[in-house]
C-alpha positions as MATLAB code, in Angstrom:
seq = 'XXXXXXXXXXXXXXXXXXXXXXXXXXXXXXXXXXXXXXXXXXXXXXXXXXXXXXXXXXXXXXXXXXXXXXXXXXXXXXXXXXXXXXXXXXXXXXXXXXXXXXXXXXXXXXXXXXXXXXXXXXXXXXXXXXXXXXXXXXXXXXXXXXXXXXXXXXXXXXXXXXXXXXXXXXXXXXXXXXXXXXXXXXXXXXXXXXXXXXXXXXXXXXXXXXXXXXXXXXXXXXXXXXXXXXXXXXXXXXXXXXXXXXXXXXXXXXXXXXXXXXXXXXXXXXXXXXXXXXXXXXXXXXXXXXXXXXXXXXXXXXXXXXXXXXXXXXXXXXXXXXXXXXXXXXXXXXXXXXXXXXXXXXXXXXXXXXXXXXXXXXXXXXXXXXXXXXXXXXXXXXXXXXXXXXXXXXXXXXXXXXXXXXXXXXXXXXXXXXXXXXXXXXXXXXXXXXXXXX';
ca = [
     -19.273   10.569   31.166;
     -18.000    7.001   31.432;
     -16.368    5.560   28.331;
     -15.367    1.937   27.614;
     -11.686    2.809   28.199;
     -10.576    4.763   31.268;
     -10.065    8.308   30.016;
      -7.300    9.019   32.529;
      -5.244    6.133   31.162;
      -5.736    7.328   27.596;
      -4.739   10.897   28.461;
      -1.682    9.819   30.443;
      -0.370    7.603   27.650;
      -0.906   10.301   25.042;
       1.146   12.622   27.251;
       3.928   10.068   27.742;
       4.112    9.545   23.976;
       4.118   13.337   23.484;
       1.114   13.187   21.187;
      -0.378   16.658   21.538;
      -2.026   16.700   18.110;
      -3.465   13.545   16.613;
      -2.928   14.929   13.121;
       0.823   14.704   13.778;
       0.713   11.115   15.045;
       2.250    8.592   12.646;
       1.013    5.028   12.297;
       3.750    3.813   14.628;
       2.932    6.561   17.154;
      -0.635    5.298   17.340;
       0.568    1.695   17.613;
       2.808    2.651   20.537;
       0.192    4.573   22.500;
      -2.480    1.896   22.013;
      -0.079   -0.824   23.144;
       0.528    1.149   26.341;
      -3.191    1.769   26.939;
      -3.996   -1.907   26.427;
      -1.251   -2.978   28.809;
      -2.389   -0.737   31.667;
      -6.142   -0.997   31.169;
      -6.289   -4.684   30.326;
      -8.818   -3.847   27.609;
      -8.358   -5.019   24.037;
      -8.714   -2.370   21.326;
     -10.403   -2.605   17.959;
      -7.144   -1.952   16.129;
      -7.559   -0.341   12.747;
      -4.422    1.801   12.668;
      -1.894   -0.472   10.976;
      -2.111   -2.557    7.814;
      -0.826   -5.792    9.299;
      -2.003   -8.953    7.505;
      -4.476  -10.842    9.656;
      -4.516  -14.188    7.877;
      -2.215  -17.200    8.004;
       0.802  -17.239    5.708;
       0.568  -19.365    2.578;
       1.592  -22.984    3.084;
       3.220  -22.917   -0.349;
       5.629  -20.259    0.826;
       6.354  -21.862    4.178;
       7.008  -25.302    2.714;
       9.219  -23.951   -0.074;
      11.222  -21.846    2.369;
      11.695  -24.776    4.755;
      12.917  -26.942    1.892;
      15.377  -24.238    0.866;
      16.734  -23.985    4.399;
      17.107  -27.762    4.531;
      19.167  -27.519    1.340;
      21.531  -25.149    3.119;
      20.818  -21.825    1.412;
      21.139  -19.985    4.732;
      24.906  -20.481    4.541;
      25.278  -18.693    1.196;
      24.810  -15.096    0.128;
      22.065  -14.683   -2.485;
      22.957  -13.032   -5.766;
      22.042   -9.339   -5.812;
      19.759   -9.690   -8.828;
      17.848  -12.550   -7.172;
      17.428  -16.286   -7.478;
      16.965  -17.290  -11.120;
      13.902  -19.462  -10.579;
      12.170  -16.673   -8.657;
      12.870  -14.153  -11.406;
      11.528  -16.542  -14.027;
       8.420  -17.401  -12.012;
       7.842  -13.708  -11.345;
       7.927  -13.032  -15.083;
       5.365  -15.804  -15.632;
       3.190  -14.424  -12.831;
       3.111  -10.982  -14.461;
       2.117  -12.568  -17.753;
      -0.506  -14.825  -16.176;
      -2.183  -12.248  -13.944;
      -1.471   -8.948  -15.735;
      -1.054  -10.110  -19.348;
       2.164   -8.122  -19.574;
       5.380   -9.461  -21.131;
       8.381   -8.681  -18.962;
      11.795  -10.323  -19.147;
      12.963  -12.151  -16.028;
      16.027   -9.892  -15.895;
      13.828   -6.986  -14.774;
      12.184   -8.940  -11.936;
      14.215   -7.949   -8.886;
      13.596   -9.238   -5.342;
      13.549   -6.475   -2.716;
      13.194   -6.387    1.052;
       9.488   -5.736    0.733;
       7.948   -3.144   -1.550;
       9.269   -0.549    0.879;
      12.829   -1.197   -0.275;
      11.681   -1.391   -3.871;
      10.179    2.087   -3.592;
      13.232    3.479   -1.794;
      15.612    2.167   -4.449;
      13.357    3.362   -7.264;
      13.041    6.859   -5.782;
      16.827    7.174   -5.661;
      17.255    6.110   -9.272;
      14.309    8.008  -10.722;
      15.154   11.330   -9.072;
      18.810   11.092  -10.150;
      18.336    9.993  -13.753;
      17.665   13.240  -15.626;
      18.922   16.732  -14.876;
      16.066   19.037  -13.951;
      13.686   16.155  -13.210;
      14.079   15.846   -9.467;
      10.527   15.560   -8.112;
       8.169   12.633   -7.486;
       4.441   13.219   -7.963;
       2.284   11.370   -5.444;
      -1.253   10.632   -6.577;
      -2.836   10.836   -3.147;
      -4.209    9.741   -0.810;
      -1.408    7.222   -0.488;
       0.938    5.195    1.693;
       2.357    7.693    4.222;
       5.762    6.085    4.656;
       6.732    6.635    1.017;
       6.798   10.370    1.698;
       8.894    9.698    4.781;
      11.322    7.863    2.501;
      11.523   10.948    0.293;
      12.162   13.109    3.357;
      14.953   10.788    4.509;
      16.472   10.914    1.038;
      16.207   14.700    0.998;
      14.321   14.543   -2.300;
      11.417   16.648   -3.551;
       7.826   15.625   -4.059;
       4.465   17.100   -4.995;
       1.008   15.709   -4.263;
      -2.634   16.042   -5.155;
      -5.807   14.321   -3.946;
      -7.180   12.359   -6.901;
     -10.767   12.172   -5.681;
     -11.756   15.443   -7.366;
      -9.926   14.451  -10.559;
     -11.300   11.029  -11.399;
     -11.995    9.886  -14.939;
     -11.734   12.560  -17.645;
     -10.637   15.219  -15.145;
      -7.313   13.495  -14.474;
      -5.711   14.524  -17.774;
      -5.909   18.274  -17.208;
      -4.694   17.959  -13.629;
      -1.641   15.952  -14.669;
      -0.985   18.282  -17.593;
      -0.941   21.295  -15.303;
       1.529   19.670  -12.899;
       3.790   17.878  -15.356;
       4.085   20.658  -17.901;
       6.482   22.395  -15.505;
       9.050   19.777  -16.533;
      10.331   18.805  -13.082;
       8.400   15.574  -12.526;
      10.709   12.568  -12.662;
       8.217    9.960  -11.530;
       4.598    9.306  -10.586;
       3.631    6.973   -7.736;
       0.284    5.551   -6.653;
      -1.171    2.329   -5.271;
      -3.922    0.406   -7.064;
      -6.045   -0.690   -5.218;
      -5.358    2.332   -3.101;
      -4.138    2.683    0.451;
      -6.019    4.260    2.291;
      -9.234    4.904    0.335;
      -9.426    1.604   -1.596;
      -9.891    3.581   -4.785;
      -9.309    1.395   -7.844;
      -8.199    3.315  -10.931;
      -9.925    2.320  -14.139;
      -8.332    1.777  -17.540;
      -9.110    5.310  -18.710;
      -7.213    6.767  -15.744;
      -4.296    4.377  -16.133;
      -4.142    5.162  -19.847;
      -4.047    8.872  -19.020;
      -1.171    8.361  -16.591;
       0.710    6.248  -19.140;
       0.241    8.786  -21.913;
       1.375   11.652  -19.693;
       4.417    9.639  -18.633;
       5.266    9.206  -22.317;
       4.680   12.862  -23.137;
       6.817   14.208  -20.286;
       9.276   11.296  -20.044;
       8.389   10.432  -16.450;
       8.687    7.000  -14.833;
       5.544    5.518  -13.296;
       5.996    3.602  -10.028;
       2.891    1.442   -9.675;
       2.511    0.051   -6.161;
       0.599   -3.234   -6.322;
       0.699   -4.020   -2.609;
      -2.898   -5.256   -2.861;
      -2.510   -7.209   -6.071;
      -5.815   -8.444   -7.569;
      -7.712   -7.465   -4.391;
     -10.487   -5.515   -6.126;
     -12.968   -8.221   -5.219;
     -15.685   -6.839   -7.519;
     -13.930   -8.639  -10.378;
     -12.414  -12.116  -10.316;
      -8.727  -11.618  -11.156;
      -7.615  -14.949   -9.740;
      -7.327  -17.256  -12.762;
      -3.860  -17.591  -14.347;
      -3.787  -16.813  -18.043;
      -7.491  -15.949  -18.151;
      -8.876  -12.421  -18.272;
      -9.823  -10.093  -16.781;
      -6.367   -9.154  -15.512;
      -4.996   -6.851  -12.835;
      -5.317   -3.308  -14.275;
      -1.945   -1.673  -14.895;
      -0.292    1.342  -16.470;
       2.099   -1.092  -18.176;
      -0.437   -1.427  -21.033;
       0.075    2.218  -21.921;
       3.751    3.031  -21.356;
       7.192    1.422  -21.231;
       8.260    3.950  -18.578;
       7.205    1.871  -15.593;
       8.331   -0.118  -12.600;
       5.854   -2.308  -10.715;
       6.140   -3.038   -7.006;
       4.579   -6.390   -6.117;
       4.379   -7.221   -2.430;
       4.070  -10.618   -0.780;
       2.737   -9.092    2.448;
      -0.988   -8.735    1.768;
      -1.963  -10.922   -1.178;
       0.176  -13.811    0.118;
       0.029  -12.967    3.862;
       3.835  -13.270    3.934;
       4.662   -9.950    5.566;
       7.064  -11.327    8.165;
       9.622  -12.421    5.585;
       9.935   -8.936    4.076;
      10.106   -9.812    0.407;
       8.632   -8.190   -2.670;
       9.449   -7.711   -6.342;
      10.501   -4.558   -8.167;
       9.610   -5.251  -11.794;
      11.209   -2.872  -14.293;
      10.030   -2.792  -17.907;
      12.397   -4.240  -20.497;
      12.914   -0.844  -22.122;
      13.480    1.052  -18.871;
      15.819   -1.618  -17.486;
      18.197   -1.134  -20.398;
      17.816    2.617  -20.736;
      20.893    4.729  -19.994;
      20.861    8.034  -18.127;
      23.683   10.535  -17.779;
      22.379   11.549  -14.343;
      22.840    8.012  -13.039;
      26.379    7.956  -14.401;
      27.172   11.196  -12.594;
      25.781   10.081   -9.238;
      26.346    6.322   -9.175;
      29.098    5.734  -11.718;
      26.879    3.569  -13.944;
      24.287    4.730  -16.450;
      22.043    1.684  -17.004;
      18.791    2.090  -15.059;
      18.292   -1.551  -14.085;
      21.984   -2.187  -13.481;
      22.193    0.860  -11.217;
      19.160   -0.172   -9.191;
      20.554   -3.668   -8.586;
      24.317   -3.300   -8.462;
      24.631    0.114   -6.869;
      21.505    0.902   -4.875;
      20.186   -2.467   -3.648;
      23.773   -3.669   -3.236;
      24.520   -0.876   -0.793;
      21.133   -0.975    0.935;
      20.987   -4.651    1.867;
      23.279   -6.745   -0.364;
      20.236   -8.540   -1.692;
      17.251  -10.271   -0.133;
      16.986  -13.162    2.345;
      17.931  -16.297    0.414;
      15.291  -18.592    1.872;
      12.512  -15.990    1.562;
      13.180  -15.813   -2.166;
      12.476  -19.522   -2.431;
       9.355  -19.046   -0.316;
       8.023  -16.427   -2.734;
       9.027  -18.639   -5.658;
       6.936  -21.456   -4.191;
       3.865  -19.222   -3.908;
       4.200  -17.753   -7.389;
       4.742  -21.195   -8.917;
       1.638  -22.578   -7.210;
      -0.386  -19.556   -8.361;
       0.913  -19.844  -11.937;
      -0.005  -23.521  -12.038;
      -3.515  -22.882  -10.701;
      -2.881  -24.782   -7.455;
      -3.061  -21.692   -5.225;
      -5.939  -19.243   -5.551;
      -4.312  -16.455   -3.569;
      -7.225  -14.066   -4.207;
      -9.748  -16.425   -2.656;
      -7.531  -16.653    0.422;
      -7.701  -12.903    1.085;
     -11.344  -12.330    0.121;
     -12.075  -12.394    3.857;
     -10.818   -8.810    4.079;
     -13.565   -7.615    1.753;
     -16.209   -9.500    3.723;
     -15.008   -7.951    6.986;
     -15.015   -4.490    5.438;
     -18.625   -4.853    4.267;
     -19.787   -5.763    7.779;
     -17.698   -3.100    9.504;
     -18.737   -0.306    7.130;
     -22.393   -1.015    7.916;
     -21.715   -0.843   11.654;
     -20.081    2.558   11.309;
     -22.775    3.946    9.003;
     -25.560    2.633   11.270;
     -23.998    4.634   14.100;
     -23.811    8.004   12.433;
     -20.531    7.760   10.527;
     -20.014    8.597    6.869;
     -17.645    7.124    4.295;
     -15.132    9.767    3.200;
     -14.248    8.111   -0.100;
     -17.246    6.134   -1.325;
     -17.157    5.789   -5.118;
     -14.940    4.816   -8.038;
     -16.107    7.495  -10.460;
     -19.656    6.155  -11.002;
     -19.369    2.838   -9.148;
     -19.686    2.074   -5.426;
     -16.243    1.612   -3.905;
     -15.106   -1.981   -3.448;
     -14.890   -3.602   -0.020;
     -11.283   -4.387    0.805;
      -8.347   -3.980    3.133;
      -9.143   -0.345    4.038;
     -12.028    2.095    4.170;
     -12.328    5.712    5.291;
     -14.711    7.206    7.863;
     -15.780   10.572    9.248;
     -18.298   11.743   11.827;
     -20.413   14.898   11.441;
     -19.128   17.891   13.400;
     -15.706   16.399   14.163;
     -12.388   16.903   12.420;
     -10.296   13.830   11.700;
      -7.906   14.461   14.621;
     -10.814   15.121   17.014;
     -12.508   11.899   15.945;
      -9.288    9.913   16.212;
      -8.695   11.043   19.800;
     -12.300   10.531   20.892;
     -12.375    6.984   19.539;
      -9.396    6.062   21.734;
     -11.688    6.450   24.760;
     -13.953    3.836   23.154;
     -11.148    1.375   22.445;
     -10.995    2.023   18.701;
      -7.771    3.106   16.962;
      -7.129    4.424   13.449;
      -4.982    7.047   11.705;
      -5.897   10.510   10.440;
      -6.348   10.882    6.707;
      -4.053   13.893    6.577;
      -1.201   11.415    7.158;
      -1.989    9.921    3.755;
      -2.014   13.181    1.811;
      -5.797   13.403    1.798;
      -7.421   16.837    1.838;
     -10.528   15.456    3.548;
     -11.414   15.164    7.206;
     -11.594   11.648    8.537;
      -9.764    8.457    9.390;
      -8.336    5.418    7.650;
      -9.686    2.139    8.992;
      -7.870   -1.123    8.308;
      -9.847   -4.348    8.674;
      -7.011   -6.851    8.801;
      -6.482   -7.086   12.564;
     -10.190   -7.288   13.440;
     -11.422  -10.828   13.952;
     -15.095  -11.622   13.550;
     -15.189  -12.429   17.272;
     -14.603   -8.706   17.919;
     -17.575   -7.512   15.885;
     -19.821   -7.537   18.950;
     -17.379   -5.317   20.864;
     -17.050   -2.969   17.901;
     -20.805   -2.572   17.593;
     -21.189   -1.948   21.343;
     -18.451    0.705   21.345;
     -19.776    2.455   18.250;
     -23.281    2.597   19.742;
     -21.870    4.067   22.960;
     -19.874    6.645   21.009;
     -22.884    7.649   18.902;
     -25.138    8.023   21.956;
     -22.564   10.155   23.747;
     -22.096   12.367   20.698;
     -25.846   12.867   20.437;
     -26.091   13.689   24.137;
     -28.350   10.719   24.809;
     -26.316    9.471   27.773;
];
């Protein structure tokens, strides 16, 4: 049976990359093998495996960063806690788009949200004796668990899809009542399922964090990208949903990579609540020599990880936040293209025999956004992932994200509209072959 991509090339590259089981292949493993297949075959893949922004970077960031470089900031080390104007603009941004009051002191630039999470994990798991475990509300961003593995720290997980709405309380109660949960982490909107937690669920998480004195790490990598609701107007509701309305035990991770298409500069914000920033923990004193939560994160952990964040990139992010705060830059409108691509691509998959793995937000149809999840009847996720390689389509298995369901995560960002014809052709060929019609 002839497939769009030479099967011998696919098999040989999988062997070279030592990928025997697709369920064990990380995102970067899939990237590597597809790069090799493309190079030898000369065929371009429909690449859905990696969440790389596919839109141009914001001009407000580029211009502000250029101006900063012209002023000579490249010659000077940035302060560990971040550039003052960025911290202040970040505080305004949180007020304007989340309606949350947060002092500029707690707005800390990090080398992407990845570093923000890494630093937070270290602090959270060291703060209180006996609380040494992070609870992942899955499915979620796979690399955060890799960070925990590298740190040698403990974590627990559960798939939220069976515990939406009212069911979430009892699930959290059962897990957290053991007393070992130091922190809770999730993304909202969610990577990979594009689940968007509602206020009831966020309130439940906040109340449980208060009850069991756990710190919530809210990953806002896809800030305001639930395109069903317009969250783009500064100072005007509705606002980005957040657990910060229901607890002071929180740290927010705001990325510039997706919402601002500024991934290459590796800058994000770790935003620690006023109360948590000043809170003192004996566990931090024992491990790091300082007991203030915020001080430890900045002057012990981030200091030793990277000695701060690229000076010019901080000014770039400041320029984007300032333009957004002033209503000059509608960053949500800029990335709405992802939702439009997802709507078209979902239909193509469904028309060719695929199903959506995660398809609702409690009682609402799931939003169209940066990711969606697919399965095919009769195939496990790993089987589907491998078969699609022969058709020039790449993704990652959902088990990588902590999901308990069979299927794949599909990212829309690298797919241009000019590739939609190829995608449809390859999906039709796959479906016919699976049905034995060819």
